[in-house]
């Protein structure tokens, strides 16, 4: 797959293949994969706010076909303001 294809095109191509899971490095890749499939599991490695953008229902119980690790930036930013 060409690195020059837009993320949405790459995600759609993956969704048409017989893959067991789609791995997304960042939130922008998660969104492209989410738009391409609702059945293939999507695992993200680095997401700033998966709950805030609506990719998962909650960190404890993500629901749907998307899960992964969050950087918790929104929570850390709020705590930083309190200090």
XYZ file of C-alpha atoms in Angstrom:
83
model
C 0.000 0.000 0.000
C 1.397 3.361 -1.003
C 2.374 5.767 1.763
C 0.990 8.581 -0.422
C -2.656 7.489 -0.147
C -4.823 9.521 2.250
C -5.589 7.867 5.599
C -9.236 7.291 4.673
C -8.249 5.434 1.499
C -5.743 3.268 3.378
C -8.307 2.441 6.075
C -10.944 1.569 3.486
C -8.457 -0.693 1.692
C -7.632 -2.458 4.969
C -11.323 -2.912 5.774
C -11.795 -4.712 2.445
C -8.959 -7.162 3.253
C -9.376 -10.269 5.396
C -7.650 -8.739 8.437
C -8.303 -9.668 12.070
C -7.499 -6.248 13.527
C -6.554 -2.735 12.431
C -3.764 -1.064 14.426
C -3.874 2.736 14.503
C -0.942 4.763 15.807
C -2.875 7.959 16.497
C -6.345 9.460 16.809
C -6.422 10.635 13.187
C -5.840 7.076 12.018
C -8.522 5.833 14.433
C -11.068 8.169 12.840
C -10.241 6.967 9.330
C -10.508 3.329 10.442
C -13.763 4.011 12.353
C -15.309 5.429 9.197
C -14.161 2.406 7.195
C -15.488 -0.372 9.473
C -17.721 -1.055 12.442
C -16.894 -4.758 12.672
C -13.097 -5.142 12.494
C -11.465 -4.416 15.878
C -9.420 -1.188 15.898
C -6.603 -0.884 18.449
C -4.915 2.487 18.982
C -1.508 3.033 20.555
C -1.583 6.735 21.285
C -4.769 8.758 21.624
C -5.102 12.135 23.327
C -8.797 11.914 24.253
C -10.702 8.888 22.896
C -13.754 9.570 25.096
C -13.882 13.292 24.299
C -13.882 12.786 20.526
C -16.351 9.916 20.750
C -14.152 7.035 19.665
C -14.960 5.092 22.845
C -17.773 5.287 25.418
C -15.378 5.238 28.386
C -11.817 4.183 29.184
C -13.026 1.371 31.452
C -15.595 0.034 28.971
C -14.861 1.324 25.477
C -17.678 -0.610 23.782
C -17.913 -0.965 20.016
C -14.910 -2.118 18.018
C -12.328 0.462 19.197
C -9.921 0.164 22.140
C -6.347 1.060 23.098
C -4.113 3.280 25.211
C -4.825 6.905 26.038
C -2.365 9.673 26.891
C -5.034 11.213 29.201
C -4.094 14.702 28.048
C -7.399 16.298 29.010
C -7.218 14.953 32.563
C -3.568 15.933 32.974
C -4.154 19.428 31.605
C -6.990 20.013 34.056
C -4.847 18.806 36.959
C -2.014 21.081 35.837
C -4.317 24.093 35.985
C -5.265 23.253 39.590
C -1.656 23.315 40.799
